[in-house]
Coordinates of N, CA, C and O in Angstrom, one line a residue:
X1 N 279.6 87.6 203.0 CA 280.1 86.5 203.8 C 280.3 85.3 202.9 O 279.5 84.9 202.2
X2 N 281.5 84.7 203.0 CA 281.9 83.6 202.1 C 281.2 82.3 202.6 O 281.1 82.1 203.8
X3 N 280.8 81.5 201.7 CA 280.1 80.3 202.0 C 281.1 79.2 202.3 O 282.1 79.1 201.6
X4 N 280.9 78.4 203.3 CA 281.7 77.3 203.7 C 281.7 76.3 202.6 O 280.7 75.8 202.2
X5 N 282.9 75.9 202.0 CA 282.9 74.9 201.0 C 282.5 73.6 201.4 O 282.1 72.7 200.6
X6 N 282.5 73.3 202.7 CA 282.0 72.0 203.2 C 280.6 72.0 203.6 O 280.0 70.9 204.0
X7 N 279.9 73.1 203.5 CA 278.5 73.2 203.8 C 277.7 72.4 202.8 O 278.0 72.4 201.6
X8 N 276.6 71.8 203.2 CA 275.7 71.1 202.2 C 275.1 72.1 201.2 O 275.0 73.3 201.5
X9 N 274.9 71.6 200.0 CA 274.3 72.5 199.0 C 272.9 73.0 199.4 O 272.3 72.4 200.3
X10 N 272.5 74.1 198.8 CA 271.2 74.6 199.1 C 270.1 73.6 199.0 O 269.3 73.4 199.9
X11 N 270.1 72.9 197.9 CA 269.2 71.7 197.8 C 269.9 70.6 197.1 O 270.6 70.8 196.1
X12 N 269.8 69.4 197.7 CA 270.5 68.3 197.1 C 269.9 67.9 195.7 O 270.6 67.5 194.8
X13 N 268.5 68.1 195.6 CA 267.9 67.8 194.3 C 268.4 68.6 193.2 O 268.6 68.1 192.1
X14 N 268.6 69.9 193.4 CA 269.2 70.8 192.3 C 270.6 70.3 191.9 O 271.0 70.4 190.8
X15 N 271.4 70.0 192.9 CA 272.7 69.5 192.7 C 272.7 68.2 191.8 O 273.5 68.1 190.9
X16 N 271.8 67.3 192.2 CA 271.7 66.1 191.5 C 271.2 66.3 190.1 O 271.7 65.7 189.1
X17 N 270.2 67.2 189.9 CA 269.7 67.5 188.6 C 270.8 68.1 187.7 O 270.9 67.8 186.5
X18 N 271.7 68.9 188.3 CA 272.8 69.5 187.5 C 273.8 68.4 187.1 O 274.2 68.3 186.0
X19 N 274.1 67.4 188.0 CA 274.9 66.3 187.7 C 274.3 65.5 186.6 O 275.0 65.0 185.7
X20 N 273.0 65.3 186.6 CA 272.3 64.5 185.6 C 272.5 65.2 184.2 O 272.8 64.5 183.3
X21 N 272.2 66.5 184.2 CA 272.4 67.2 182.9 C 273.8 67.1 182.4 O 274.0 67.0 181.2
X22 N 274.8 67.2 183.2 CA 276.1 67.2 182.8 C 276.7 65.8 182.4 O 277.5 65.7 181.5
X23 N 276.2 64.7 183.0 CA 276.8 63.4 182.9 C 275.9 62.3 182.4 O 276.5 61.2 182.1
X24 N 274.6 62.5 182.3 CA 273.7 61.4 181.9 C 274.1 60.8 180.6 O 274.1 59.6 180.4
X25 N 274.3 61.7 179.6 CA 274.5 61.1 178.2 C 275.8 60.3 178.2 O 275.9 59.2 177.6
X26 N 276.9 60.8 178.8 CA 278.2 60.1 178.9 C 278.0 58.8 179.6 O 278.6 57.8 179.2
X27 N 277.3 58.8 180.7 CA 277.1 57.6 181.5 C 276.3 56.5 180.7 O 276.6 55.3 180.7
X28 N 275.3 57.0 179.9 CA 274.5 56.1 179.1 C 275.3 55.4 178.0 O 275.2 54.2 177.8
X29 N 276.2 56.2 177.4 CA 277.1 55.6 176.4 C 278.0 54.6 177.0 O 278.2 53.5 176.5
X30 N 278.6 54.9 178.2 CA 279.5 54.0 178.9 C 278.8 52.7 179.2 O 279.3 51.6 179.0
X31 N 277.6 52.8 179.8 CA 276.8 51.6 180.2 C 276.4 50.8 179.1 O 276.3 49.6 179.1
X32 N 276.0 51.4 178.0 CA 275.5 50.7 176.8 C 276.6 49.8 176.3 O 276.3 48.7 175.6
X33 N 277.9 50.1 176.5 CA 279.0 49.2 176.1 C 279.2 48.1 177.1 O 280.0 47.2 176.8
X34 N 278.7 48.2 178.3 CA 279.0 47.3 179.4 C 277.8 46.5 179.9 O 278.0 45.8 180.9
X35 N 276.7 46.5 179.2 CA 275.5 45.8 179.6 C 275.2 44.7 178.6 O 275.4 44.9 177.4
X36 N 274.6 43.6 179.1 CA 274.2 42.6 178.1 C 273.1 43.1 177.1 O 273.1 42.7 176.0
X37 N 272.3 44.0 177.5 CA 271.3 44.7 176.7 C 271.6 46.2 176.7 O 271.2 46.8 177.7
X38 N 272.2 46.7 175.7 CA 272.5 48.2 175.7 C 271.3 49.1 175.9 O 271.5 50.2 176.4
X39 N 270.1 48.6 175.6 CA 268.9 49.4 175.7 C 268.6 49.7 177.2 O 267.9 50.6 177.5
X40 N 269.2 49.0 178.1 CA 269.0 49.2 179.6 C 269.8 50.3 180.1 O 269.6 50.8 181.2
X41 N 270.7 50.9 179.3 CA 271.6 51.9 179.8 C 270.9 53.1 180.3 O 271.2 53.6 181.4
X42 N 269.9 53.6 179.6 CA 269.1 54.8 180.0 C 268.4 54.5 181.3 O 268.4 55.4 182.2
X43 N 267.8 53.3 181.4 CA 267.1 53.0 182.6 C 268.0 53.0 183.8 O 267.7 53.4 184.9
X44 N 269.2 52.4 183.6 CA 270.1 52.3 184.7 C 270.7 53.7 185.1 O 270.9 53.9 186.3
X45 N 270.9 54.5 184.2 CA 271.3 55.9 184.5 C 270.2 56.6 185.4 O 270.5 57.2 186.4
X46 N 269.0 56.4 185.0 CA 267.9 57.0 185.7 C 267.8 56.4 187.1 O 267.5 57.1 188.1
X47 N 268.0 55.1 187.2 CA 268.1 54.4 188.5 C 269.2 55.0 189.4 O 268.9 55.2 190.6
X48 N 270.3 55.2 188.8 CA 271.4 55.8 189.6 C 271.1 57.1 190.2 O 271.2 57.3 191.4
X49 N 270.5 58.0 189.4 CA 270.1 59.3 189.9 C 268.9 59.3 190.8 O 268.9 60.0 191.8
X50 N 268.0 58.3 190.6 CA 266.9 58.2 191.5 C 267.4 57.7 192.9 O 266.9 58.2 193.9
X51 N 268.4 56.9 192.9 CA 269.0 56.4 194.2 C 269.7 57.6 194.9 O 269.6 57.7 196.1
X52 N 270.4 58.4 194.1 CA 271.0 59.6 194.7 C 270.0 60.5 195.3 O 270.2 61.1 196.4
X53 N 268.9 60.7 194.6 CA 267.8 61.5 195.2 C 267.2 61.0 196.4 O 266.7 61.7 197.3
X54 N 267.2 59.7 196.5 CA 266.5 59.0 197.7 C 267.3 59.0 199.0 O 266.8 58.7 200.0
X55 N 268.6 59.5 198.9 CA 269.4 59.5 200.1 C 268.8 60.5 201.1 O 268.5 61.6 200.7
X56 N 268.7 60.0 202.3 CA 268.1 60.9 203.3 C 269.0 62.0 203.7 O 268.6 63.1 203.9
X57 N 270.3 61.7 203.8 CA 271.3 62.7 204.1 C 272.4 62.6 203.0 O 273.0 61.6 202.8
X58 N 272.6 63.7 202.2 CA 273.5 63.6 201.1 C 274.9 63.4 201.4 O 275.7 63.0 200.6
X59 N 275.3 63.7 202.7 CA 276.7 63.5 203.0 C 277.6 64.6 202.6 O 277.1 65.6 202.0
X60 N 278.9 64.4 202.8 CA 279.8 65.5 202.4 C 279.9 65.7 200.9 O 279.6 64.7 200.2
X61 N 280.3 66.8 200.4 CA 280.5 67.0 199.0 C 281.5 66.0 198.4 O 282.5 65.7 199.1
X62 N 281.2 65.6 197.2 CA 282.1 64.6 196.5 C 283.1 65.4 195.7 O 282.7 66.3 194.9
X63 N 284.4 65.1 195.9 CA 285.4 65.9 195.2 C 285.5 65.5 193.7 O 285.6 66.4 192.9
X64 N 285.4 64.3 193.4 CA 285.5 63.8 192.0 C 284.2 63.2 191.6 O 284.0 62.0 191.5
X65 N 283.2 64.1 191.3 CA 281.8 63.7 191.0 C 281.8 62.8 189.8 O 281.1 61.8 189.9
X66 N 282.5 63.1 188.8 CA 282.4 62.2 187.6 C 282.9 60.8 187.9 O 282.3 59.8 187.5
X67 N 284.0 60.7 188.6 CA 284.6 59.4 189.0 C 283.6 58.6 189.8 O 283.4 57.4 189.7
X68 N 283.0 59.4 190.8 CA 282.0 58.7 191.7 C 280.8 58.2 190.8 O 280.4 57.1 191.1
X69 N 280.3 59.0 189.9 CA 279.2 58.6 189.1 C 279.5 57.3 188.2 O 278.7 56.4 188.1
X70 N 280.7 57.3 187.6 CA 281.1 56.2 186.8 C 281.3 54.9 187.7 O 280.9 53.8 187.3
X71 N 281.9 55.1 188.8 CA 282.1 53.9 189.7 C 280.7 53.4 190.2 O 280.5 52.2 190.2
X72 N 279.8 54.3 190.5 CA 278.4 53.9 190.9 C 277.7 53.2 189.8 O 277.0 52.2 190.0
X73 N 277.9 53.8 188.6 CA 277.2 53.1 187.4 C 277.8 51.7 187.1 O 277.0 50.8 186.8
X74 N 279.1 51.6 187.3 CA 279.7 50.3 187.1 C 279.2 49.3 188.1 O 278.9 48.1 187.8
X75 N 279.0 49.8 189.4 CA 278.5 48.9 190.4 C 277.1 48.5 190.1 O 276.7 47.3 190.3
X76 N 276.2 49.4 189.6 CA 274.8 49.1 189.3 C 274.8 48.1 188.1 O 273.9 47.2 188.1
X77 N 275.7 48.3 187.2 CA 275.7 47.4 186.0 C 276.0 46.0 186.5 O 275.4 45.0 186.0
X78 N 276.9 45.8 187.4 CA 277.2 44.5 188.0 C 276.0 44.0 188.8 O 275.7 42.8 188.7
X79 N 275.4 44.9 189.5 CA 274.2 44.5 190.3 C 273.1 43.9 189.4 O 272.4 43.0 189.7
X80 N 272.8 44.6 188.2 CA 271.7 44.1 187.4 C 271.9 42.8 186.8 O 270.9 42.1 186.4
X81 N 273.1 42.4 186.7 CA 273.4 41.0 186.1 C 272.8 39.9 187.0 O 272.5 38.8 186.6
X82 N 272.6 40.3 188.3 CA 272.1 39.3 189.3 C 270.6 39.6 189.7 O 270.1 39.0 190.6
X83 N 270.0 40.6 189.1 CA 268.7 41.0 189.5 C 267.6 40.6 188.5 O 267.7 41.0 187.3
X84 N 266.6 39.9 188.9 CA 265.5 39.5 188.0 C 264.8 40.7 187.5 O 264.3 40.7 186.4
X85 N 264.7 41.8 188.3 CA 264.0 43.0 187.8 C 264.5 43.5 186.5 O 263.8 43.9 185.7
X86 N 265.9 43.4 186.3 CA 266.5 44.0 185.1 C 266.6 43.0 184.0 O 266.7 43.3 182.9
X87 N 266.6 41.7 184.4 CA 266.8 40.7 183.4 C 265.6 40.4 182.5 O 265.7 39.9 181.4
X88 N 264.4 40.8 183.0 CA 263.2 40.6 182.2 C 262.9 41.6 181.2 O 262.0 41.6 180.5
X89 N 263.8 42.6 181.1 CA 263.6 43.7 180.1 C 262.6 44.8 180.7 O 262.7 45.1 181.8
X90 N 261.7 45.2 179.9 CA 260.8 46.3 180.2 C 259.8 45.7 181.3 O 259.2 44.7 181.1
X91 N 259.7 46.4 182.4 CA 258.8 46.1 183.5 C 257.4 46.6 183.2 O 257.3 47.7 182.7
X92 N 256.4 45.8 183.5 CA 255.0 46.3 183.3 C 254.7 47.2 184.5 O 255.1 47.1 185.6
X93 N 253.9 48.3 184.1 CA 253.4 49.2 185.1 C 252.1 49.8 184.5 O 252.0 49.9 183.3
X94 N 251.2 50.2 185.4 CA 249.9 50.7 184.9 C 250.2 51.9 184.1 O 250.9 52.8 184.4
X95 N 249.7 51.9 182.9 CA 249.8 53.0 182.0 C 251.1 53.1 181.2 O 251.2 54.0 180.4
X96 N 252.0 52.2 181.5 CA 253.3 52.4 180.8 C 253.2 51.7 179.4 O 252.6 50.7 179.3
X97 N 253.9 52.3 178.5 CA 253.9 51.7 177.1 C 255.2 51.1 176.9 O 256.3 51.7 177.1
X98 N 255.2 49.8 176.5 CA 256.5 49.1 176.3 C 257.0 49.5 174.9 O 256.2 49.5 173.9
X99 N 258.2 49.7 174.8 CA 258.9 50.0 173.5 C 259.6 48.8 173.1 O 260.4 48.3 173.8
X100 N 259.3 48.3 171.9 CA 260.0 47.1 171.4 C 261.4 47.5 170.9 O 261.7 48.6 170.5
X101 N 262.2 46.4 170.9 CA 263.6 46.6 170.4 C 263.6 47.0 168.9 O 264.6 47.5 168.4
X102 N 262.6 46.7 168.2 CA 262.5 46.9 166.8 C 262.0 48.3 166.4 O 261.8 48.6 165.3
X103 N 261.8 49.2 167.4 CA 261.4 50.5 167.1 C 262.3 51.5 167.7 O 262.0 52.1 168.8
X104 N 263.5 51.7 167.1 CA 264.4 52.7 167.6 C 263.9 54.1 167.6 O 263.1 54.4 166.7
X105 N 264.3 54.9 168.5 CA 263.9 56.3 168.5 C 264.6 57.2 167.5 O 265.8 57.0 167.3
X106 N 263.9 58.1 167.0 CA 264.6 59.1 166.1 C 265.4 60.0 167.0 O 265.1 60.1 168.2
X107 N 266.3 60.8 166.5 CA 267.0 61.8 167.3 C 266.1 62.7 168.0 O 266.3 63.1 169.2
X108 N 265.0 63.2 167.3 CA 264.1 64.1 167.9 C 263.3 63.4 169.1 O 263.1 64.1 170.1
X109 N 262.9 62.2 168.9 CA 262.2 61.5 169.9 C 263.1 61.2 171.1 O 262.7 61.4 172.3
X110 N 264.4 60.9 170.9 CA 265.3 60.7 172.0 C 265.6 62.0 172.8 O 265.6 62.0 174.0
X111 N 265.7 63.1 172.1 CA 265.8 64.4 172.7 C 264.6 64.7 173.6 O 264.7 65.2 174.7
X112 N 263.4 64.5 173.0 CA 262.2 64.8 173.7 C 262.1 63.9 175.0 O 261.7 64.3 176.0
X113 N 262.5 62.6 174.8 CA 262.5 61.7 176.0 C 263.4 62.2 177.0 O 263.2 62.1 178.2
X114 N 264.6 62.6 176.6 CA 265.6 63.1 177.6 C 265.1 64.3 178.3 O 265.3 64.5 179.5
X115 N 264.5 65.3 177.6 CA 264.0 66.5 178.2 C 262.9 66.1 179.2 O 262.8 66.7 180.3
X116 N 262.0 65.2 178.8 CA 260.9 64.8 179.7 C 261.5 64.1 181.0 O 261.1 64.4 182.1
X117 N 262.5 63.2 180.8 CA 263.2 62.6 181.9 C 263.8 63.6 182.8 O 263.7 63.5 184.1
X118 N 264.5 64.6 182.3 CA 265.1 65.7 183.0 C 264.1 66.4 183.9 O 264.3 66.7 185.1
X119 N 263.0 66.8 183.2 CA 261.9 67.5 183.9 C 261.3 66.7 185.0 O 261.0 67.2 186.1
X120 N 261.1 65.4 184.8 CA 260.5 64.6 185.8 C 261.5 64.4 186.9 O 261.1 64.4 188.1
X121 N 262.7 64.2 186.6 CA 263.7 64.0 187.7 C 263.8 65.3 188.6 O 263.8 65.2 189.8
X122 N 263.7 66.4 187.9 CA 263.7 67.7 188.7 C 262.4 67.8 189.6 O 262.5 68.2 190.7
X123 N 261.3 67.4 189.0 CA 260.0 67.4 189.7 C 260.1 66.5 190.9 O 259.7 66.9 192.1
X124 N 260.6 65.3 190.7 CA 260.8 64.3 191.8 C 261.7 64.9 192.9 O 261.5 64.8 194.1
X125 N 262.8 65.5 192.4 CA 263.8 66.1 193.4 C 263.2 67.2 194.2 O 263.7 67.5 195.3
X126 N 262.2 67.9 193.7 CA 261.6 69.0 194.4 C 260.4 68.7 195.3 O 259.9 69.5 196.0
X127 N 260.1 67.4 195.3 CA 259.0 66.9 196.2 C 259.5 67.0 197.7 O 260.8 67.0 197.9
X128 N 258.6 67.2 198.6 CA 259.0 67.1 200.0 C 259.8 65.8 200.3 O 259.5 64.8 199.7
X129 N 260.8 65.8 201.2 CA 261.6 64.7 201.4 C 260.9 63.3 201.6 O 261.2 62.3 201.0
X130 N 259.9 63.3 202.5 CA 259.2 62.1 202.8 C 258.4 61.6 201.6 O 258.4 60.4 201.2
X131 N 257.8 62.6 200.9 CA 257.0 62.3 199.7 C 257.9 61.7 198.6 O 257.6 60.7 198.0
X132 N 259.1 62.3 198.4 CA 260.1 61.8 197.4 C 260.5 60.4 197.8 O 260.6 59.5 197.0
X133 N 260.8 60.2 199.1 CA 261.3 58.9 199.5 C 260.2 57.8 199.3 O 260.6 56.7 198.8
X134 N 259.0 58.1 199.6 CA 257.9 57.1 199.3 C 257.8 56.8 197.8 O 257.7 55.6 197.4
X135 N 257.8 57.8 197.0 CA 257.7 57.7 195.6 C 258.8 56.8 195.0 O 258.6 55.9 194.3
X136 N 260.1 57.1 195.4 CA 261.2 56.3 194.9 C 261.2 54.9 195.4 O 261.5 54.0 194.7
X137 N 260.8 54.7 196.7 CA 260.7 53.3 197.2 C 259.7 52.5 196.4 O 259.9 51.3 196.1
X138 N 258.6 53.1 196.0 CA 257.6 52.4 195.3 C 257.9 52.2 193.8 O 257.9 51.1 193.3
X139 N 258.2 53.4 193.1 CA 258.4 53.3 191.7 C 259.7 52.8 191.2 O 259.8 52.1 190.2
X140 N 260.8 53.1 192.0 CA 262.1 52.6 191.6 C 262.6 51.4 192.2 O 263.2 50.5 191.6
X141 N 262.2 51.2 193.5 CA 262.7 50.0 194.2 C 261.6 48.9 194.2 O 261.9 47.8 194.6
X142 N 260.4 49.3 193.8 CA 259.3 48.3 193.6 C 258.7 47.8 194.9 O 258.1 46.7 194.9
X143 N 258.8 48.6 196.0 CA 258.2 48.1 197.2 C 256.7 48.4 197.3 O 256.3 49.4 196.7
X144 N 256.0 47.5 197.9 CA 254.5 47.7 198.1 C 254.3 48.8 199.1 O 255.1 49.2 199.9
X145 N 253.0 49.4 199.0 CA 252.7 50.4 200.0 C 252.8 49.9 201.4 O 253.3 50.6 202.3
X146 N 252.4 48.6 201.6 CA 252.5 48.0 203.0 C 253.9 48.0 203.5 O 254.2 48.3 204.6
X147 N 254.8 47.5 202.6 CA 256.2 47.4 202.9 C 256.8 48.8 203.2 O 257.5 49.0 204.2
X148 N 256.4 49.8 202.4 CA 256.9 51.1 202.7 C 256.4 51.7 204.0 O 257.2 52.3 204.8
X149 N 255.2 51.4 204.3 CA 254.6 51.9 205.6 C 255.4 51.3 206.8 O 255.7 52.0 207.7
X150 N 255.6 50.0 206.7 CA 256.4 49.3 207.8 C 257.8 49.9 207.8 O 258.4 50.2 208.9
X151 N 258.5 50.0 206.7 CA 259.9 50.5 206.6 C 260.0 51.9 207.1 O 261.0 52.2 207.8
X152 N 259.1 52.7 206.8 CA 259.2 54.1 207.3 C 258.5 54.4 208.5 O 258.5 55.6 209.0
X153 N 257.8 53.4 209.1 CA 257.0 53.5 210.3 C 255.9 54.6 210.1 O 255.8 55.5 211.0
X154 N 255.2 54.6 209.0 CA 254.1 55.5 208.8 C 252.9 54.6 208.4 O 253.0 53.4 208.1
X155 N 251.7 55.2 208.4 CA 250.5 54.5 208.1 C 250.4 54.2 206.6 O 251.0 54.9 205.8
X156 N 249.6 53.2 206.2 CA 249.3 52.9 204.8 C 248.7 54.1 204.1 O 249.0 54.4 203.0
X157 N 247.8 54.8 204.9 CA 247.1 55.9 204.3 C 248.1 57.0 204.0 O 248.0 57.7 203.0
X158 N 249.1 57.2 204.9 CA 250.2 58.2 204.6 C 250.9 57.9 203.3 O 251.2 58.8 202.5
X159 N 251.2 56.6 203.1 CA 251.9 56.2 201.9 C 251.1 56.6 200.7 O 251.5 57.1 199.7
X160 N 249.8 56.2 200.8 CA 248.8 56.6 199.7 C 248.8 58.0 199.4 O 248.8 58.5 198.2
X161 N 248.8 58.9 200.4 CA 248.7 60.3 200.2 C 250.0 60.9 199.6 O 250.0 61.7 198.7
X162 N 251.1 60.3 200.1 CA 252.4 60.8 199.5 C 252.5 60.4 198.0 O 253.0 61.2 197.2
X163 N 252.0 59.2 197.7 CA 252.1 58.7 196.3 C 251.1 59.6 195.5 O 251.5 59.9 194.3
X164 N 250.0 59.9 196.0 CA 249.0 60.7 195.2 C 249.6 62.1 194.9 O 249.5 62.6 193.8
X165 N 250.3 62.6 195.9 CA 250.9 63.9 195.8 C 252.0 63.9 194.7 O 252.2 64.8 193.9
X166 N 252.9 62.9 194.8 CA 254.0 62.7 193.9 C 253.5 62.5 192.5 O 254.0 63.1 191.5
X167 N 252.5 61.6 192.3 CA 252.0 61.3 191.0 C 251.3 62.6 190.4 O 251.4 62.8 189.2
X168 N 250.6 63.3 191.2 CA 250.0 64.5 190.7 C 251.0 65.5 190.3 O 250.9 66.2 189.2
X169 N 252.1 65.7 191.0 CA 253.2 66.6 190.6 C 253.8 66.1 189.3 O 254.1 67.0 188.4
X170 N 254.1 64.8 189.1 CA 254.6 64.3 187.8 C 253.6 64.5 186.7 O 254.0 64.9 185.6
X171 N 252.4 64.2 187.0 CA 251.3 64.4 185.9 C 251.3 65.9 185.5 O 251.2 66.2 184.3
X172 N 251.3 66.8 186.5 CA 251.2 68.2 186.2 C 252.4 68.6 185.3 O 252.3 69.4 184.4
X173 N 253.6 68.1 185.7 CA 254.8 68.4 184.9 C 254.7 68.0 183.5 O 255.0 68.7 182.5
X174 N 254.1 66.8 183.3 CA 253.9 66.3 181.9 C 252.9 67.1 181.1 O 253.1 67.4 180.0
X175 N 251.9 67.5 181.8 CA 250.8 68.3 181.2 C 251.4 69.7 180.8 O 251.2 70.2 179.7
X176 N 252.2 70.3 181.7 CA 252.8 71.6 181.4 C 253.8 71.5 180.3 O 253.9 72.4 179.5
X177 N 254.5 70.4 180.2 CA 255.5 70.2 179.2 C 254.9 70.1 177.8 O 255.5 70.5 176.8
X178 N 253.8 69.5 177.7 CA 253.2 69.2 176.4 C 252.2 70.2 176.0 O 251.4 70.0 175.0
X179 N 252.2 71.4 176.6 CA 251.3 72.5 176.2 C 251.9 73.3 175.2 O 253.1 73.5 175.1

């Protein structure tokens, strides 16, 4: 039986992970030429794909995926010029290590970072929908647990449980990758 070309993909997360693998490097190069701080390009590409993953309903298939991604990236680049979150450089987070501008990555380190980001993006994409949504709202959009609970009309405890599950999945992915 032939599959309907307008039917939604089997999983949106796998489709987005495939788009990331095919276009992330090119988008990063493009953005690094169009941002006040070229080092933000990688973060912005990850933000773009995280937003795609956070969509509750993926909508109809996109005919010109590459064009859509570049237009979206350009829009985000414009958005960050007006956002304090992006203007301050590296954001503090528990356990995060800040990389200074004076310590460029070697090609091996960059490749390792890219593989880790790919693996984490896939892990996030494979989370249950509500768990993924809570994780993205907190980690990428910076919303508090209380705000997420109100926004999604769930309890604070549910937000905590979803975050614990998401963080455990990411932690396990990192442990598996470094074995």
